[in-house]
Structure formats: structure tokens, C-alpha cells
Short mmCIF file of N, CA and C in Angstrom, two decimals:
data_model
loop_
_atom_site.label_atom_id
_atom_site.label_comp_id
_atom_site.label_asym_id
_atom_site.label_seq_id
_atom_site.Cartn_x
_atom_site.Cartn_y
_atom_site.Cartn_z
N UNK A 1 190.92 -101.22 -31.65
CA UNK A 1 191.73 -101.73 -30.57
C UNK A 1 191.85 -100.64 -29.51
N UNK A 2 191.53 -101.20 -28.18
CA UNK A 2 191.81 -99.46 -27.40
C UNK A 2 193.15 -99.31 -27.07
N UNK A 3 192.91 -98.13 -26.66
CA UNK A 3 194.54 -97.73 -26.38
C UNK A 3 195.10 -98.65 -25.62
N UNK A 4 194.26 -98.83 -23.97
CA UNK A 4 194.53 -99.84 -22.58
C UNK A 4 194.94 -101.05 -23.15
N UNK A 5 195.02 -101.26 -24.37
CA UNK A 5 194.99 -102.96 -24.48
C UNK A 5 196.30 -103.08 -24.61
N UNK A 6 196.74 -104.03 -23.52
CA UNK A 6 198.02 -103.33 -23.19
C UNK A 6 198.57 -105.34 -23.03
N UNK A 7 199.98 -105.88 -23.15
CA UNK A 7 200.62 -106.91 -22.90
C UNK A 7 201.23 -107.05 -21.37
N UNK A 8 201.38 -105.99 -21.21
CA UNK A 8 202.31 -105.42 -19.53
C UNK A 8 201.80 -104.75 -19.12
N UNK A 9 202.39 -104.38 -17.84
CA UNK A 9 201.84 -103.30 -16.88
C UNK A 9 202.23 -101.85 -17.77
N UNK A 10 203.64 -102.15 -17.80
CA UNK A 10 204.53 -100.70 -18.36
C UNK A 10 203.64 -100.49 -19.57
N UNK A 11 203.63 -101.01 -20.75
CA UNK A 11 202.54 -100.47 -21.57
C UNK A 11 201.15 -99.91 -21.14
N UNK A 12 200.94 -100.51 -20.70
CA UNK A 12 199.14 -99.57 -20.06
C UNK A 12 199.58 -98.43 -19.14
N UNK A 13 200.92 -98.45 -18.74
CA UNK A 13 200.99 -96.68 -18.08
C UNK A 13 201.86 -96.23 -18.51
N UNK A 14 202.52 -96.36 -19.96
CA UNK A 14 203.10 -95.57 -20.78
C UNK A 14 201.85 -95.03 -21.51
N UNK A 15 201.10 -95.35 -22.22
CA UNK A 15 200.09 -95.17 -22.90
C UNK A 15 198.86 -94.56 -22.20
N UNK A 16 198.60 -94.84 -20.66
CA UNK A 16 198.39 -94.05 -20.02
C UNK A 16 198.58 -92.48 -19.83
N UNK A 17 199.75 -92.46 -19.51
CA UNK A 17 200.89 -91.15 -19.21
C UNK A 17 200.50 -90.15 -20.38
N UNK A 18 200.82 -91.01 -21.93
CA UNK A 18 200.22 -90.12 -22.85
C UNK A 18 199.19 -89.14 -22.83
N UNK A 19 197.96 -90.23 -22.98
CA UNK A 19 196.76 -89.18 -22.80
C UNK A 19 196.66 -88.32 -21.43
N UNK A 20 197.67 -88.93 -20.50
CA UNK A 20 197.63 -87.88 -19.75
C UNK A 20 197.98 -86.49 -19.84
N UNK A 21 199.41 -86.70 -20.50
CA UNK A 21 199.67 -85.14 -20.89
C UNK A 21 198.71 -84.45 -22.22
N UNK A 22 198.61 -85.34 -22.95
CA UNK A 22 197.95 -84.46 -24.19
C UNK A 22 196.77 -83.88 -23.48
N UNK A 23 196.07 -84.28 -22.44
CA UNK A 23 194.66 -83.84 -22.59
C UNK A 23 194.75 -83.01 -20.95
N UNK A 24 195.68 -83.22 -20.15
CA UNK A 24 195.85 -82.69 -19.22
C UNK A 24 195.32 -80.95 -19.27
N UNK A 25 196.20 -80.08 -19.94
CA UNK A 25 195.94 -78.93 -19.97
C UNK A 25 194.74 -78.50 -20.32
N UNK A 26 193.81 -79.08 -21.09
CA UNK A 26 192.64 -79.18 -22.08
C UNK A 26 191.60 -78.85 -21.20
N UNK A 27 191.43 -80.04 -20.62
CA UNK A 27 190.52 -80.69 -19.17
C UNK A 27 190.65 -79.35 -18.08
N UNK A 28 192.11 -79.31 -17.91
CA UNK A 28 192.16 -78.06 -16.83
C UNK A 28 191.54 -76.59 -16.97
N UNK A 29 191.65 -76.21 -18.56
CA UNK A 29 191.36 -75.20 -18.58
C UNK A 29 189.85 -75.21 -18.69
N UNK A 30 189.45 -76.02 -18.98
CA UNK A 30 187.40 -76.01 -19.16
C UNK A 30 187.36 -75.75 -17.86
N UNK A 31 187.59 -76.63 -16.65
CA UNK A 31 187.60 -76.90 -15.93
C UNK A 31 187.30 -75.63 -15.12
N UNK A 32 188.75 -75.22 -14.94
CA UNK A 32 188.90 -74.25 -14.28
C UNK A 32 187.85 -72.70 -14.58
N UNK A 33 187.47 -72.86 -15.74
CA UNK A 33 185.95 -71.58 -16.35
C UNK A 33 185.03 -71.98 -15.49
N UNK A 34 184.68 -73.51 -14.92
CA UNK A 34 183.53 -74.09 -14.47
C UNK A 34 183.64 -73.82 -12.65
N UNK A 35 184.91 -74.09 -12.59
CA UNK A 35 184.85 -74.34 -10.76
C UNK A 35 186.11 -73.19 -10.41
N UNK A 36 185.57 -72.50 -9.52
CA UNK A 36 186.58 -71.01 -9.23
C UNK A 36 187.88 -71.76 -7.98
N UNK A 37 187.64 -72.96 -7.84
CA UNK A 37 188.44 -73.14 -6.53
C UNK A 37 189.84 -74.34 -7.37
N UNK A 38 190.93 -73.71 -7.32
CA UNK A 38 192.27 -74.71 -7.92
C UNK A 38 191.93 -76.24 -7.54
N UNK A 39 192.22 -75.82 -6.07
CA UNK A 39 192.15 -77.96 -5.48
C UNK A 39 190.56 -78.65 -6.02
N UNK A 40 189.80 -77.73 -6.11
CA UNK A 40 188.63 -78.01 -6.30
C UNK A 40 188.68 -79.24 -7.93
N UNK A 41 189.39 -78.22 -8.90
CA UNK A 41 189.68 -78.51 -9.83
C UNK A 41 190.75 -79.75 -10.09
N UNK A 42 191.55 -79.81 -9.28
CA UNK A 42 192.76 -80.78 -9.64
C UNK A 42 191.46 -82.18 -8.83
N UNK A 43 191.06 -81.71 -7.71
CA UNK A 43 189.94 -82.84 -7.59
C UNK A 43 189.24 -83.53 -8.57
N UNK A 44 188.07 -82.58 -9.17
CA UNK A 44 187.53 -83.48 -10.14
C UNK A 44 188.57 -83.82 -11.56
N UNK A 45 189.91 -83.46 -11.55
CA UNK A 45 190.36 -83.96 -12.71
C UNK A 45 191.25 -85.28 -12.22
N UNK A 46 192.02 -85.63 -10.81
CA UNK A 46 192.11 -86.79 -10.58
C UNK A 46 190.86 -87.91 -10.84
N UNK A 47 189.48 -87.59 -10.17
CA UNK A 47 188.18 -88.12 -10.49
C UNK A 47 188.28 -88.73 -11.73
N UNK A 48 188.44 -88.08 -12.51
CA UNK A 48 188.48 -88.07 -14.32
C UNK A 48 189.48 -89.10 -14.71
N UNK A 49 191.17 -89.11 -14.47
CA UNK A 49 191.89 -89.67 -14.88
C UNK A 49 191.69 -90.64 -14.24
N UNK A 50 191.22 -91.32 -13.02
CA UNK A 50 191.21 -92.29 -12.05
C UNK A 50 189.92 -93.27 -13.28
N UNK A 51 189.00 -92.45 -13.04
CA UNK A 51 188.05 -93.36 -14.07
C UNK A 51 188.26 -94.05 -15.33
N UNK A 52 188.84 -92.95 -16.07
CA UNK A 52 189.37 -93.57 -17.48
C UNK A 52 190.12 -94.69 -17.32
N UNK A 53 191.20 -94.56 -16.10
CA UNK A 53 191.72 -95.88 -15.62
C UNK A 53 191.74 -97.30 -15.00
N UNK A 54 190.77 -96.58 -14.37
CA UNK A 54 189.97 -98.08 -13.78
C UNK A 54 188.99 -98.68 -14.85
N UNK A 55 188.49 -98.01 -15.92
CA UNK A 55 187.56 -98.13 -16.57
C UNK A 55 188.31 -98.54 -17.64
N UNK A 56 189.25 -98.41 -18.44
CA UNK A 56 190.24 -98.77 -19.36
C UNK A 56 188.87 -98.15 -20.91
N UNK A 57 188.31 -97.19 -20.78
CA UNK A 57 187.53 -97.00 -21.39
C UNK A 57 187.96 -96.78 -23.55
N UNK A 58 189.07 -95.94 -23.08
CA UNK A 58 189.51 -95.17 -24.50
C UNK A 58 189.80 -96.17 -25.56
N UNK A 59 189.73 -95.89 -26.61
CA UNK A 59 189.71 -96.47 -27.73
C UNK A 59 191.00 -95.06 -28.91
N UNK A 60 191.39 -95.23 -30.02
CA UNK A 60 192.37 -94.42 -30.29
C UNK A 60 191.33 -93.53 -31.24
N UNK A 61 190.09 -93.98 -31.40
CA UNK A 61 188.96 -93.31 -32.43
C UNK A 61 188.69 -92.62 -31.47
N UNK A 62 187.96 -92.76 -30.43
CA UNK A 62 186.87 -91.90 -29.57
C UNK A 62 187.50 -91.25 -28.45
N UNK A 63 189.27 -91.29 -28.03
CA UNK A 63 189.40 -91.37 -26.58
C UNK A 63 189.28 -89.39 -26.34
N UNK A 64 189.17 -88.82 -27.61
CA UNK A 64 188.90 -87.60 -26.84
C UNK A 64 186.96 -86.92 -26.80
N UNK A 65 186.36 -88.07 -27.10
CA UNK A 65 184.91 -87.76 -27.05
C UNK A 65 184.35 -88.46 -25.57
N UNK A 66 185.35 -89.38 -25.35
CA UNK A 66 184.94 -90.17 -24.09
C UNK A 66 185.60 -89.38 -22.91
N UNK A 67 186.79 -88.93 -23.20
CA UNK A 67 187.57 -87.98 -21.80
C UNK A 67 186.81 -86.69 -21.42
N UNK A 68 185.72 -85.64 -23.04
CA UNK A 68 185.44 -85.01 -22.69
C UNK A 68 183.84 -85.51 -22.09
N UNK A 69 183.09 -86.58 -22.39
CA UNK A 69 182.16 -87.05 -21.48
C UNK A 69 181.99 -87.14 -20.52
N UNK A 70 183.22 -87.92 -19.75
CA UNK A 70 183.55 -88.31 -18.40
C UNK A 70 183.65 -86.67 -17.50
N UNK A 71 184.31 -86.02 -18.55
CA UNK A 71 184.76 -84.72 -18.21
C UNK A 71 183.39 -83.60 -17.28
N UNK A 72 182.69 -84.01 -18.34
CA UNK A 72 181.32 -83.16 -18.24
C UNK A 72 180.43 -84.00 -17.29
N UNK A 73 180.61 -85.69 -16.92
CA UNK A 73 179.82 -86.40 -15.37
C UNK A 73 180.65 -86.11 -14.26
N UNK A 74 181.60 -86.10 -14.26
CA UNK A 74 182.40 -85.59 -13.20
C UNK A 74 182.26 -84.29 -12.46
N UNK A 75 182.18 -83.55 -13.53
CA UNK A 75 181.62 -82.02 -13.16
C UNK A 75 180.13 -81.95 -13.05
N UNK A 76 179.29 -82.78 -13.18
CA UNK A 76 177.95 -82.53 -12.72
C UNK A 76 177.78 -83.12 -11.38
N UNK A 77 178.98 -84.02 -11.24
CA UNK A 77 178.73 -84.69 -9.69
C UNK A 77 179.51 -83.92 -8.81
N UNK A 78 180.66 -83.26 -9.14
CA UNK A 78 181.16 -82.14 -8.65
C UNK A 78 179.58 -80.94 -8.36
N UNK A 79 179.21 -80.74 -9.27
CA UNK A 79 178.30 -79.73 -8.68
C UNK A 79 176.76 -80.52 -7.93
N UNK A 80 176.57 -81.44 -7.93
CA UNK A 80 175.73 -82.24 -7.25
C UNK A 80 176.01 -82.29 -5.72
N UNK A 81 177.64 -82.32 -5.52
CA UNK A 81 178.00 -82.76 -4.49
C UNK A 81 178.31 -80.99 -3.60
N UNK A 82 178.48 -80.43 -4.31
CA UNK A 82 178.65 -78.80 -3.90
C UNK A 82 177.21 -78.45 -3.48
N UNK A 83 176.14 -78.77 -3.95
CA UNK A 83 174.97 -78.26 -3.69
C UNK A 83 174.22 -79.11 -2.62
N UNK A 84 174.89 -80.22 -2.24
CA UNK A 84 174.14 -80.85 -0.97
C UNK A 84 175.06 -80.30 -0.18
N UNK A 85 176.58 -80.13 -0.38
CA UNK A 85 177.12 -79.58 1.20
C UNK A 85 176.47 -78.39 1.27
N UNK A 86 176.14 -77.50 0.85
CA UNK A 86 175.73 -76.06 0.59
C UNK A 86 174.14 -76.30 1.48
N UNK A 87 173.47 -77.14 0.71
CA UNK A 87 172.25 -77.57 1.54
C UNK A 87 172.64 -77.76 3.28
N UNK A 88 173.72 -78.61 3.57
CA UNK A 88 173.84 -78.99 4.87
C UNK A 88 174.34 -77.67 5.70
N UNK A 89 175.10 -77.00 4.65
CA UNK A 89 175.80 -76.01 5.45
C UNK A 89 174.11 -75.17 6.15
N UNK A 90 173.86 -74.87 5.27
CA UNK A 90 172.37 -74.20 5.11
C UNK A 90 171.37 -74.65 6.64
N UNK A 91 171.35 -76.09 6.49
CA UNK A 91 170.61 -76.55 7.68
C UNK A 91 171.50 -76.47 8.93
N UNK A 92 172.84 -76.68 8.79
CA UNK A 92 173.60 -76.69 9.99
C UNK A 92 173.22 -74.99 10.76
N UNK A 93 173.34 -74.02 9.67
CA UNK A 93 173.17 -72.68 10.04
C UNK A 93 171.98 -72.57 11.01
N UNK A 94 170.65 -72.98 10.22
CA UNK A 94 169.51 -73.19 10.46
C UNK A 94 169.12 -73.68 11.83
N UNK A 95 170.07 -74.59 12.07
CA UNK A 95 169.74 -75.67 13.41
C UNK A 95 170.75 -74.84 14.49
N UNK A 96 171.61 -74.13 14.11
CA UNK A 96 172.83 -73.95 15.36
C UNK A 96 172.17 -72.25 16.20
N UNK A 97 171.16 -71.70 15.21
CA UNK A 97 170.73 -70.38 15.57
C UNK A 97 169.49 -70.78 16.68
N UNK A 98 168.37 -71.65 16.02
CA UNK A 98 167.42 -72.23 17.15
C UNK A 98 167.50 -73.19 18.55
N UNK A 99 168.32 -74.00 18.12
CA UNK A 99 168.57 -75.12 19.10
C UNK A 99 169.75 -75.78 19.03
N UNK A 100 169.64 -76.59 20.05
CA UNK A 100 170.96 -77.09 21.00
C UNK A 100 171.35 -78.22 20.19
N UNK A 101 172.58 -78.54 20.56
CA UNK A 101 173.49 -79.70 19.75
C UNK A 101 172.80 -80.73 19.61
N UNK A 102 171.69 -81.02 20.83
CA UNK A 102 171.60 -82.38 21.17
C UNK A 102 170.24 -82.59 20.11
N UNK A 103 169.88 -81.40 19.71
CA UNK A 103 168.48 -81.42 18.52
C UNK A 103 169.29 -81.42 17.49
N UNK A 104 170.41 -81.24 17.60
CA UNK A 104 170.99 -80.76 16.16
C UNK A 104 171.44 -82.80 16.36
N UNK A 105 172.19 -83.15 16.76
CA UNK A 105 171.98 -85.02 16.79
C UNK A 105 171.20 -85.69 16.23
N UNK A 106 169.77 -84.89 17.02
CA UNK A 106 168.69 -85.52 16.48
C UNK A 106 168.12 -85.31 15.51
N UNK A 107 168.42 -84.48 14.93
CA UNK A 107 168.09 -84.01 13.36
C UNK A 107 168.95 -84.47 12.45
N UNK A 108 170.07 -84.62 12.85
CA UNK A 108 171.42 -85.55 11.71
C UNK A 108 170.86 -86.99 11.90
N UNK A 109 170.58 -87.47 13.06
CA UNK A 109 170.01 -88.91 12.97
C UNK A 109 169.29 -89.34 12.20
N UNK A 110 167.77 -88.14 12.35
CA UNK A 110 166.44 -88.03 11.64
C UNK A 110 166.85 -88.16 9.37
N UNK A 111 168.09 -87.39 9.87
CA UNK A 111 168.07 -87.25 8.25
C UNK A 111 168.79 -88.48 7.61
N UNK A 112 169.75 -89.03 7.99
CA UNK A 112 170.53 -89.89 7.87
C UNK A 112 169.53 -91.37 7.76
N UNK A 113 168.74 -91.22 9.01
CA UNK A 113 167.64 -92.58 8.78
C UNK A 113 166.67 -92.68 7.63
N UNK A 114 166.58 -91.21 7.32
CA UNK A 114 165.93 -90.92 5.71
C UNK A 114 166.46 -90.95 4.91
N UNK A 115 167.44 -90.91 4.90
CA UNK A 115 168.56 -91.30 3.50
C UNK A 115 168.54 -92.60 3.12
N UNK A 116 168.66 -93.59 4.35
CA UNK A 116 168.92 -95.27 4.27
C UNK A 116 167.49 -95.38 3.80
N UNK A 117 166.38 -94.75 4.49
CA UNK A 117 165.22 -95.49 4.23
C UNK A 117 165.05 -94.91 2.62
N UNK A 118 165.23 -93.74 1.76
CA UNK A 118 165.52 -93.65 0.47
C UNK A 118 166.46 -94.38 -0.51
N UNK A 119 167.35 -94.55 0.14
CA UNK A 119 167.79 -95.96 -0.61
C UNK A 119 167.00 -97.37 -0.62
N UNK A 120 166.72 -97.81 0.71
CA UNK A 120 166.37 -99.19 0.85
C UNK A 120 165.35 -99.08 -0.14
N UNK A 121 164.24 -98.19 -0.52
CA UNK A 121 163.13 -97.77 -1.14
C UNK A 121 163.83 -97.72 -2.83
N UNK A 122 164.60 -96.93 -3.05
CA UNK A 122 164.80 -97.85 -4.55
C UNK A 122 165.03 -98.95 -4.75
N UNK A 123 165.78 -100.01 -3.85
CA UNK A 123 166.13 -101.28 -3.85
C UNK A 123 164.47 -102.10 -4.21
N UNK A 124 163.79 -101.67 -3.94
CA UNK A 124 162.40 -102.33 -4.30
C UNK A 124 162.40 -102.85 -5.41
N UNK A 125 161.28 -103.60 -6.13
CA UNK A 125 160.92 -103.69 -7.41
C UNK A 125 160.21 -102.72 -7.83
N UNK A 126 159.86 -102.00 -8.99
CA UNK A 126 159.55 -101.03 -9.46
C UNK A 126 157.66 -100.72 -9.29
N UNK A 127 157.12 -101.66 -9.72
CA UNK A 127 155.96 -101.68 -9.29
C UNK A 127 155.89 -101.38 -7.91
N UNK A 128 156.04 -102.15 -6.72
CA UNK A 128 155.78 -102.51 -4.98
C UNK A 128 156.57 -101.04 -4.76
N UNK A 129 157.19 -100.45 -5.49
CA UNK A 129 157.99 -99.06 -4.98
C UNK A 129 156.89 -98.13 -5.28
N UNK A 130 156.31 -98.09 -6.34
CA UNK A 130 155.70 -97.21 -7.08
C UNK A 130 154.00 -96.82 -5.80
N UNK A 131 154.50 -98.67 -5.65
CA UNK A 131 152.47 -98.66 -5.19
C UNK A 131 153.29 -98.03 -3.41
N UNK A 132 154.48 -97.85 -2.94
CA UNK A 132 154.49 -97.67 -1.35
C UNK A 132 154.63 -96.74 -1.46
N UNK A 133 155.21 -95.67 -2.35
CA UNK A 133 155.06 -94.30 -2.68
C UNK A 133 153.82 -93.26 -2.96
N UNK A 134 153.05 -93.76 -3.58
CA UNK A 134 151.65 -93.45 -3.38
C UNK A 134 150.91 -93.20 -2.28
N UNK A 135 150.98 -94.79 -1.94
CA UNK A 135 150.04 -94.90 -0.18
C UNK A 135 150.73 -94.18 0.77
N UNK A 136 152.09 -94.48 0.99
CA UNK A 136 152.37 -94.16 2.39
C UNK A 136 153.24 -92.52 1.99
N UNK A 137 153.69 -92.22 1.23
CA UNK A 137 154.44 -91.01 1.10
C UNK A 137 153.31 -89.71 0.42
N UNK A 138 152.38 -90.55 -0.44
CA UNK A 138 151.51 -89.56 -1.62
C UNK A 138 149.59 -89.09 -0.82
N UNK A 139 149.85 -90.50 0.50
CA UNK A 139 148.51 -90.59 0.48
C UNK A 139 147.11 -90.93 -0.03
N UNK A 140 147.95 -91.68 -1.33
CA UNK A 140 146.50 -92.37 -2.35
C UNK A 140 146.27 -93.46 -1.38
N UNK A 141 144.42 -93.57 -1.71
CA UNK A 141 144.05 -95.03 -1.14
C UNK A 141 144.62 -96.01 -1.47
N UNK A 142 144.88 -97.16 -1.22
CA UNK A 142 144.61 -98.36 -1.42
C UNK A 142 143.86 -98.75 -3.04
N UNK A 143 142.63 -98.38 -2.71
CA UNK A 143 141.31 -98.61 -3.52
C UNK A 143 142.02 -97.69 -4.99
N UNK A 144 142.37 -96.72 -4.77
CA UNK A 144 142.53 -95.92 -6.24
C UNK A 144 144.06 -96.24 -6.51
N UNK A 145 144.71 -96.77 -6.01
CA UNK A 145 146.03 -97.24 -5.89
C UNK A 145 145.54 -98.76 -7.36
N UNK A 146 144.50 -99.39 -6.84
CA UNK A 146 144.01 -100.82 -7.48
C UNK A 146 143.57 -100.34 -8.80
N UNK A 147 143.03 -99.29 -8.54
CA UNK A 147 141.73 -98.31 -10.03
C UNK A 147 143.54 -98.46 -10.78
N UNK A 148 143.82 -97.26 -10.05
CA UNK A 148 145.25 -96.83 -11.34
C UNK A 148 145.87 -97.81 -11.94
N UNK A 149 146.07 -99.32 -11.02
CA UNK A 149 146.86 -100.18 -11.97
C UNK A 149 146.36 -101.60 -12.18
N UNK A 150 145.03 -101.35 -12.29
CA UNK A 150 144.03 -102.76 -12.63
C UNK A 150 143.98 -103.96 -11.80
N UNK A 151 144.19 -103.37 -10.78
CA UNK A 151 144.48 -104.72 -10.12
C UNK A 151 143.73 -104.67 -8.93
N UNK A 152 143.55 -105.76 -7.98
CA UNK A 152 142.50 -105.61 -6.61
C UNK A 152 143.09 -105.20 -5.61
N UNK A 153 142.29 -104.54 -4.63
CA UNK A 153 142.61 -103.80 -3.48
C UNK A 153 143.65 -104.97 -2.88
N UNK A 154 143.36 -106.20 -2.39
CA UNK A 154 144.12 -107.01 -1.75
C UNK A 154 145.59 -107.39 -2.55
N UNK A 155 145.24 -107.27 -3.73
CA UNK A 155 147.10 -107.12 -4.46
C UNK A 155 147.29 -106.04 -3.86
N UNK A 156 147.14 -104.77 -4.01
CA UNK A 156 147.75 -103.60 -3.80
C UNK A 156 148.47 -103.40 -2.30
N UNK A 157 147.24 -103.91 -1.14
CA UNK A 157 147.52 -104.73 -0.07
C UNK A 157 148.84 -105.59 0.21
N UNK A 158 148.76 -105.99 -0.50
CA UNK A 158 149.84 -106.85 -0.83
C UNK A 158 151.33 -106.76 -0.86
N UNK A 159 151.25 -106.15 -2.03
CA UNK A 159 152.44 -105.40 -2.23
C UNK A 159 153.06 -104.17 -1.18
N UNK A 160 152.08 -104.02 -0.95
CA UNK A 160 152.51 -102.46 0.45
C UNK A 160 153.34 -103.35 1.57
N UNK A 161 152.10 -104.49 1.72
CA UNK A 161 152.77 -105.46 3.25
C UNK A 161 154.47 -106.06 3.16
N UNK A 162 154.33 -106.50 1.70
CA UNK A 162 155.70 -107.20 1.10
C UNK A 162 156.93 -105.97 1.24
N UNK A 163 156.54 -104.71 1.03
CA UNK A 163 157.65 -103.42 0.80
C UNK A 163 157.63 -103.02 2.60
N UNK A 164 157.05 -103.16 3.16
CA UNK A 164 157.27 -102.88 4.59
C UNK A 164 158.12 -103.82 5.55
N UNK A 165 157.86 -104.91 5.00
CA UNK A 165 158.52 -106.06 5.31
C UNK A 165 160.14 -106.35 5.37
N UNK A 166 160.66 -105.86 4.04
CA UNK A 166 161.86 -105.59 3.19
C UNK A 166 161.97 -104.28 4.02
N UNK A 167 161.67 -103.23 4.10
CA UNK A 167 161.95 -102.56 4.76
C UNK A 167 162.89 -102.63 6.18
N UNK A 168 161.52 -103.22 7.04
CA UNK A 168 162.09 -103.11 8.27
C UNK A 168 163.21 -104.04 8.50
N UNK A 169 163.15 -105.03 7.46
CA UNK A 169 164.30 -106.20 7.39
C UNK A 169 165.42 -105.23 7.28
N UNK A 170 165.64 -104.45 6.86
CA UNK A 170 166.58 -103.32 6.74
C UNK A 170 167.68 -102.69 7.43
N UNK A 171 166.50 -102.44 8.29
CA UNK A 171 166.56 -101.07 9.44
C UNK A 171 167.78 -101.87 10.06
N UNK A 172 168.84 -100.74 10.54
CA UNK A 172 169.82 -101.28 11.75
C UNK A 172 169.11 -102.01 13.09
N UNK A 173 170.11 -102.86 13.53
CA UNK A 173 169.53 -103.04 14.71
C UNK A 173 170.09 -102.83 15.82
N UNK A 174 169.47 -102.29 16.87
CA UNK A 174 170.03 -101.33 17.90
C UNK A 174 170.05 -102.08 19.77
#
């Protein structure tokens, strides 16, 4: 039975509250070995308690194998998310020493339109992703595109036209 399984509101945040305190200090102190910055820390541990909650995940067997799970994705997206600002900071540096704001625009534009178009591009089906990645990002033919996955140049064709399509269906319109 999990803990969340609750009749009322007040039961699911009494029982809440619990594992909050028991595991509160626990969480903090790993925590805090991992990330040198306090708010940094009370950040990803709201992250943490917010999930377990919305997620109603715990059970009274597992809820401290699942808090320290969550514990340890939280903190990898914590450091996921530290290492792209770090990246931006990096390019912002990069861009503010050579050129003017208005390149620096156009380079946040440039990147930003590559982001959407990296998403829209997983949204694919896995095959038609695989084969537009090749051709248009990898530079394989067509022809060895067909060799690699048994199939004829005009499928392969095919599939490229269908993923460009979806694509541009995409794109903002301006």
C-alpha cells in the first residue's frame, strides 16, 4: 500500500510532512558534498520533494530507495543544467570579445532555431530520423543510405522527402 494512499487531503500531507522530515537532513547532507552553492542545494531538494509529490511515488517498503533515486536524477539534471549555462556563459564570453550585440542576436537566434529543429528531429519516427541524419547531417548517399538498410534508393528518397516535410510544417511562421 503506498504511503500517498491517502482518504483526504490532510492525510496525504500529514504523511507527506513525515517523510519530509525523516529524510530531509539525509538528502541535504549528500547533497550539499555534491553542489558547493546552499540555494543551489535547497533548489534541487525542493525539485526532489515536489516530484515525490506530484508523483505520489513512495510505497512504505521502497520509499527510501526511491527518494534516494530521484535524489541522484535530480542531481544529474542539476549538473546537466550547470554545464549548459557554463557552455552559454562560455559562448556569451566568446561572442561579446569579437562582435557586436547585433551578431550576438544573431547567433542566439541561429542557436535557438537549432534547438527547435533538434527537437522537431526526435519527434520523427525512428527509422525516417535515422535515414535524415545520415544524408543531410552525416553526408551518406542516398544509394548507401538504401545498401545499409535493404531497401531502394526511392524509399530512402522517400523517407528524407516525408522528414523535410514534417519539418518545415514546423518551423514558426514569420
Amino acid at each position: 500500500m503506498s504511503i500517498f494512499h491517502y482518504h483526504n487531503k490532510d492525510n496525504k500531507d500529514n504523511l507527506y510532512e513525515s517523510i519530509f522530515y525523516r529524510y530531509y537532513y539525509r538528502i541535504f547532507s549528500f547533497l550539499s558534498k555534491k553542489i558547493s552553492n546552499r540555494d543551489d542545494v535547497l533548489d534541487v531538494m525542493q525539485d526532489i520533494f515536489t516530484h515525490l509529490w506530484d508523483k505520489g511515488l513512495l510505497t512504505s517498503e521502497n520509499s527510501e530507495a526511491i527518494i534516494f533515486n530521484v535524489t541522484k536524477q535530480k542531481l544529474a539534471l542539476f549538473y546537466r543544467r550547470m554545464k549548459k549555462q557554463q557552455y552559454d556563459l562560455d559562448k556569451f564570453a566568446e561572442i561579446s570579445d569579437d562582435s557586436s550585440f547585433e551578431e550576438f542576436d544573431e547567433r542566439i537566434e541561429h542557436e535557438m532555431a537549432m534547438d527547435k529543429l533538434q527537437q522537431d528531429i526526435e519527434l520523427l519516427p525512428e527509422l525516417r530520423r535515422e535515414i535524415l541524419i545520415l544524408n543531410k547531417f552525416e553526408g551518406v548517399s542516398q544509394q548507401e543510405i538504401a545498401e545499409r538498410y535493404a531497401m531502394s534508393r526511392s524509399a530512402v528518397e522517400n523517407q528524407i522527402s516525408k522528414a523535410i516535410i514534417f519539418l518545415k510544417k514546423r518551423l514558426p511562421r514569420s
